[in-house]
Short mmCIF file of C-alpha atoms in Angstrom, two decimals:
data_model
loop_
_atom_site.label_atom_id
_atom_site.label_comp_id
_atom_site.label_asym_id
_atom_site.label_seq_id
_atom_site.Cartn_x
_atom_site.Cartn_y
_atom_site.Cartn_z
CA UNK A 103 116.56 216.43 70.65
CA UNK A 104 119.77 215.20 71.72
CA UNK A 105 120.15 215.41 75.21
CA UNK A 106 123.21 217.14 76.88
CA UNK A 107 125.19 216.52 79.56
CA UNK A 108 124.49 220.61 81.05
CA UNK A 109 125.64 223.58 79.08
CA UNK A 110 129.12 224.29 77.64
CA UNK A 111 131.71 225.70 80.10
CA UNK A 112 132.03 228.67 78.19
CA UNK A 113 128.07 229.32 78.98
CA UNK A 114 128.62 228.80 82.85
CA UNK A 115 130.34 231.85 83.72
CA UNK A 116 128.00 233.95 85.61
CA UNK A 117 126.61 230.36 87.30
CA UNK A 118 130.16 229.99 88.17
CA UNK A 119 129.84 233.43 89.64
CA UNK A 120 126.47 232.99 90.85
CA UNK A 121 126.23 228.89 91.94
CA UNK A 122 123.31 227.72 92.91
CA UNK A 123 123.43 227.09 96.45
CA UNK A 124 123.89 231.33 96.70
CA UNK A 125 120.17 231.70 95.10
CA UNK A 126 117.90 231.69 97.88
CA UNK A 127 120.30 233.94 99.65
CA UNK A 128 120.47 236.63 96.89
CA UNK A 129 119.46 240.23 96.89
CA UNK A 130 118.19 239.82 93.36
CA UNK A 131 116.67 236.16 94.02
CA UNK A 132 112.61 237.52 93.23
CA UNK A 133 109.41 236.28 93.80
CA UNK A 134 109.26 236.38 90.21
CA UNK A 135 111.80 234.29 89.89
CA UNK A 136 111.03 231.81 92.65
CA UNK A 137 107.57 231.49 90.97
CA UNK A 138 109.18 230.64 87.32
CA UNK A 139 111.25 227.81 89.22
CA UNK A 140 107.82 226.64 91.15
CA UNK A 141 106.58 226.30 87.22
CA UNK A 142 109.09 224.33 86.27
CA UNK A 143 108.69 221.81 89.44
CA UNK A 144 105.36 221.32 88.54
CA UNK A 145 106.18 220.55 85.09
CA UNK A 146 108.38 217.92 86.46
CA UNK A 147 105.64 216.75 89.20
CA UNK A 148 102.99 216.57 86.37
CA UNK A 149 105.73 214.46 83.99
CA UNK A 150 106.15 212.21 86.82
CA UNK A 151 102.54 211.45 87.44
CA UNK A 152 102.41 210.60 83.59
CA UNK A 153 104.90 208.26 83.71
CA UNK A 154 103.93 206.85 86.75
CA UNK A 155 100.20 205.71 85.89
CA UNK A 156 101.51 204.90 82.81
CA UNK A 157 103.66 202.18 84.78
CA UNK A 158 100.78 201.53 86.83
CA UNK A 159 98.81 200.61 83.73
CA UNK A 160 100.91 198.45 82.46
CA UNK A 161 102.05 196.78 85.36
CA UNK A 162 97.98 195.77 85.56
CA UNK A 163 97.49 198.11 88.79
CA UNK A 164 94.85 200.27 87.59
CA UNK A 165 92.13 199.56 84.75
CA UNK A 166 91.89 201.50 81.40
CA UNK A 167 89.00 203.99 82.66
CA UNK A 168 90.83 205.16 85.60
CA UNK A 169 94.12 205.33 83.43
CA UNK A 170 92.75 207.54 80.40
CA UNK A 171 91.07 209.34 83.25
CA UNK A 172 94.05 210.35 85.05
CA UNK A 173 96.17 210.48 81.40
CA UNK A 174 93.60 212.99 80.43
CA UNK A 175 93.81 214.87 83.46
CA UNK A 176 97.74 215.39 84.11
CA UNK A 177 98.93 215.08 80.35
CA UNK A 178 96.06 217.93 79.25
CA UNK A 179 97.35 220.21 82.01
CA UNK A 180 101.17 219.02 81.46
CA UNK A 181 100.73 220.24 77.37
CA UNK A 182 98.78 223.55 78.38
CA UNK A 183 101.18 224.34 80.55
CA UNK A 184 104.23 223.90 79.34
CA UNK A 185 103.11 225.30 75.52
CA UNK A 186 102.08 229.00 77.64
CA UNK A 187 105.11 228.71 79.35
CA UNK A 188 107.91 228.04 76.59
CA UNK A 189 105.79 230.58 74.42
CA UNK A 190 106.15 233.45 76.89
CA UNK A 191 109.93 232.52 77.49
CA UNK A 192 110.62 232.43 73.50
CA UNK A 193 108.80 236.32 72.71
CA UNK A 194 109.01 237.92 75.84
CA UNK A 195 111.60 236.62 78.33
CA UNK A 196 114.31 234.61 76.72
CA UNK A 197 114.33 238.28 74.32
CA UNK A 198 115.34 240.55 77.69
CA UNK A 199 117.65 238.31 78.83
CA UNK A 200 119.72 238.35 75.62
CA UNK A 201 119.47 242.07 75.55
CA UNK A 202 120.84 242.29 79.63
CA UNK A 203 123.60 239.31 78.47
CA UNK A 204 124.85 238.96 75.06
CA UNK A 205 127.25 237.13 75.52
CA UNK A 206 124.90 234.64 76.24
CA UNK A 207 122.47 234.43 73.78
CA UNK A 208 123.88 231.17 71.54
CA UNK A 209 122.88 229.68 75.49
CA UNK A 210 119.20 231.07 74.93
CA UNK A 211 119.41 230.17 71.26
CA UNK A 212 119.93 225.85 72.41
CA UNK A 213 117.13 226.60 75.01
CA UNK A 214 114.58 227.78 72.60
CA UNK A 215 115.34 224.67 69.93
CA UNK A 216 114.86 222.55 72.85
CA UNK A 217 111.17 224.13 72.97
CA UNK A 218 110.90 223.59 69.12
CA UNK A 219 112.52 219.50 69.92
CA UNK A 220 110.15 219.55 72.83
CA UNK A 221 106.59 220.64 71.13
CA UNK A 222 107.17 217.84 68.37
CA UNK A 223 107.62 215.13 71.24
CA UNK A 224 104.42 216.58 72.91
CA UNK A 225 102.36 216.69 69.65
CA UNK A 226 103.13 213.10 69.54
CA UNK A 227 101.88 212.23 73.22
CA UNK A 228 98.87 214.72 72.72
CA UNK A 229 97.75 212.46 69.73
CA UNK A 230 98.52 209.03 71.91
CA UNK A 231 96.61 209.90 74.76
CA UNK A 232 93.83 211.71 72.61
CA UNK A 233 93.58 208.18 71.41
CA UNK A 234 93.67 206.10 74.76
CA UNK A 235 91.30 208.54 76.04
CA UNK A 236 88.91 207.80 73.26
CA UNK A 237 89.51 204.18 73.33
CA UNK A 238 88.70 203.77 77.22
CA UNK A 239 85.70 204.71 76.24
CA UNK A 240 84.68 203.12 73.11
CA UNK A 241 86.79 199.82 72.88
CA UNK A 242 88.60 199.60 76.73
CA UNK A 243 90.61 196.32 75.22
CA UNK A 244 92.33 197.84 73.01
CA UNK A 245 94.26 200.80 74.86
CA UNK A 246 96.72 198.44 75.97
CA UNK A 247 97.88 198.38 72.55
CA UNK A 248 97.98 202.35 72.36
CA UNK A 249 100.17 202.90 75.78
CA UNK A 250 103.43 201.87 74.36
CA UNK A 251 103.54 204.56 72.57
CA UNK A 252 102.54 206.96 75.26
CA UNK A 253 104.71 205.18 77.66
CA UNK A 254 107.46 206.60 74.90
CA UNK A 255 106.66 209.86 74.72
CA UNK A 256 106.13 210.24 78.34
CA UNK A 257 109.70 209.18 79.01
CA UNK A 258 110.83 211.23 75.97
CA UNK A 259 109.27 214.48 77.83
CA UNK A 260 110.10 213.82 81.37
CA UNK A 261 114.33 213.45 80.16
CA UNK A 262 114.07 216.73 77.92
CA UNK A 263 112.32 218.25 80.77
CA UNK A 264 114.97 216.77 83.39
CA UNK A 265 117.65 218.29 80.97
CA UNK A 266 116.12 221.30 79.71
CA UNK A 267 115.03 222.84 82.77
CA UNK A 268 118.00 222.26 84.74
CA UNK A 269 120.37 223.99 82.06
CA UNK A 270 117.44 227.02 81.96
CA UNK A 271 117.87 227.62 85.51
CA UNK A 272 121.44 227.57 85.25
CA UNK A 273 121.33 229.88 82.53
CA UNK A 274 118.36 232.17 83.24
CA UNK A 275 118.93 232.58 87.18
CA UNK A 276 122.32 233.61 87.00
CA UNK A 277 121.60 236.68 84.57
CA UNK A 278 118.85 238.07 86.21
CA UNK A 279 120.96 237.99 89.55
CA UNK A 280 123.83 239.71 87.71
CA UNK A 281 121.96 242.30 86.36
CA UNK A 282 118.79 242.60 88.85
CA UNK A 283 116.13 241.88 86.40
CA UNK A 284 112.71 240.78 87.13
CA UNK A 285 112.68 242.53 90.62
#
């Protein structure tokens, strides 16, 4: 996936009606909807962490054991997570939003190949940490030679998740606000 720099102009009229710093303070601003941005911060926390111990690892702060323990732990519930979430959005959300705002669906269209772009890149970092995980345990000196690779993908993720949730929010929030969905 190519990353963009935000959504087209012509996408951004309803945030341009409804900017961001006016959420919070919105009639139509939801629990529900304050709950889907809380997911998407903890995507981002959980990316972080990845890439983190990754650096860690490398940078000879923390052994292989405690690496593929916490890579197992963060990057297991970083791929559950974010597989349940896009999946939901693509049948169930993304699908009432288009029907509220027609005008933007091409918008929802780019967000749901960047979940297509996305699940390739995590497939990818699911199989490279699969195999540092099993190497910490059955050949320790030889994960260094696995975590480029992971480092990669981890850095791959957290940038389509920097770019991809940002434009969602700016797409997503503004149409529910306009037409008092999800209340």
């Amino acid at each position: 996936m190519t990353l963009r720099q935000g959504l087209p102009d012509e996408m951004q009229f309803l945030l341009r009606a409804h900017p961001r710093e006016t959420w919070p303070d919105h009639p139509n601003f939801a629990r529900s909807v304050q709950n889907w941005m809380g997911a998407h911060a903890t995507f981002r926390t959980l990316a972080s962490y990845v890439t983190e111990d990754t650096a860690r690892f490398l940078d000879k702060e923390i052994d292989e054991r405690t690496y593929a323990h916490t890579l197992a732990k963060y990057g297991h519930i970083l791929i559950r997570n974010l597989h349940g979430h896009h999946t939901w959005e693509d049948r169930t959300f993304f699908p009432e939003l288009g029907a509220a705002e027609g005008r933007l669906q091409r918008g929802l269209d780019i967000l749901e190949a960047d979940h297509e772009a996305l699940d390739a890149t995590l497939d990818s970092f699911a199989r490279g940490a699969n195999r540092v995980v099993q190497l910490a345990q059955l050949s320790p000196v030889d994960v260094a030679r696995e975590v480029p690779g992971v480092e990669k993908d981890a850095a791959t993720i957290a940038a389509l998740l920097d770019r991809h949730l940002a434009d969602e929010e700016d797409l997503v929030v503004p149409i529910i606000l306009e037409h008092r969905l999800r209340g």
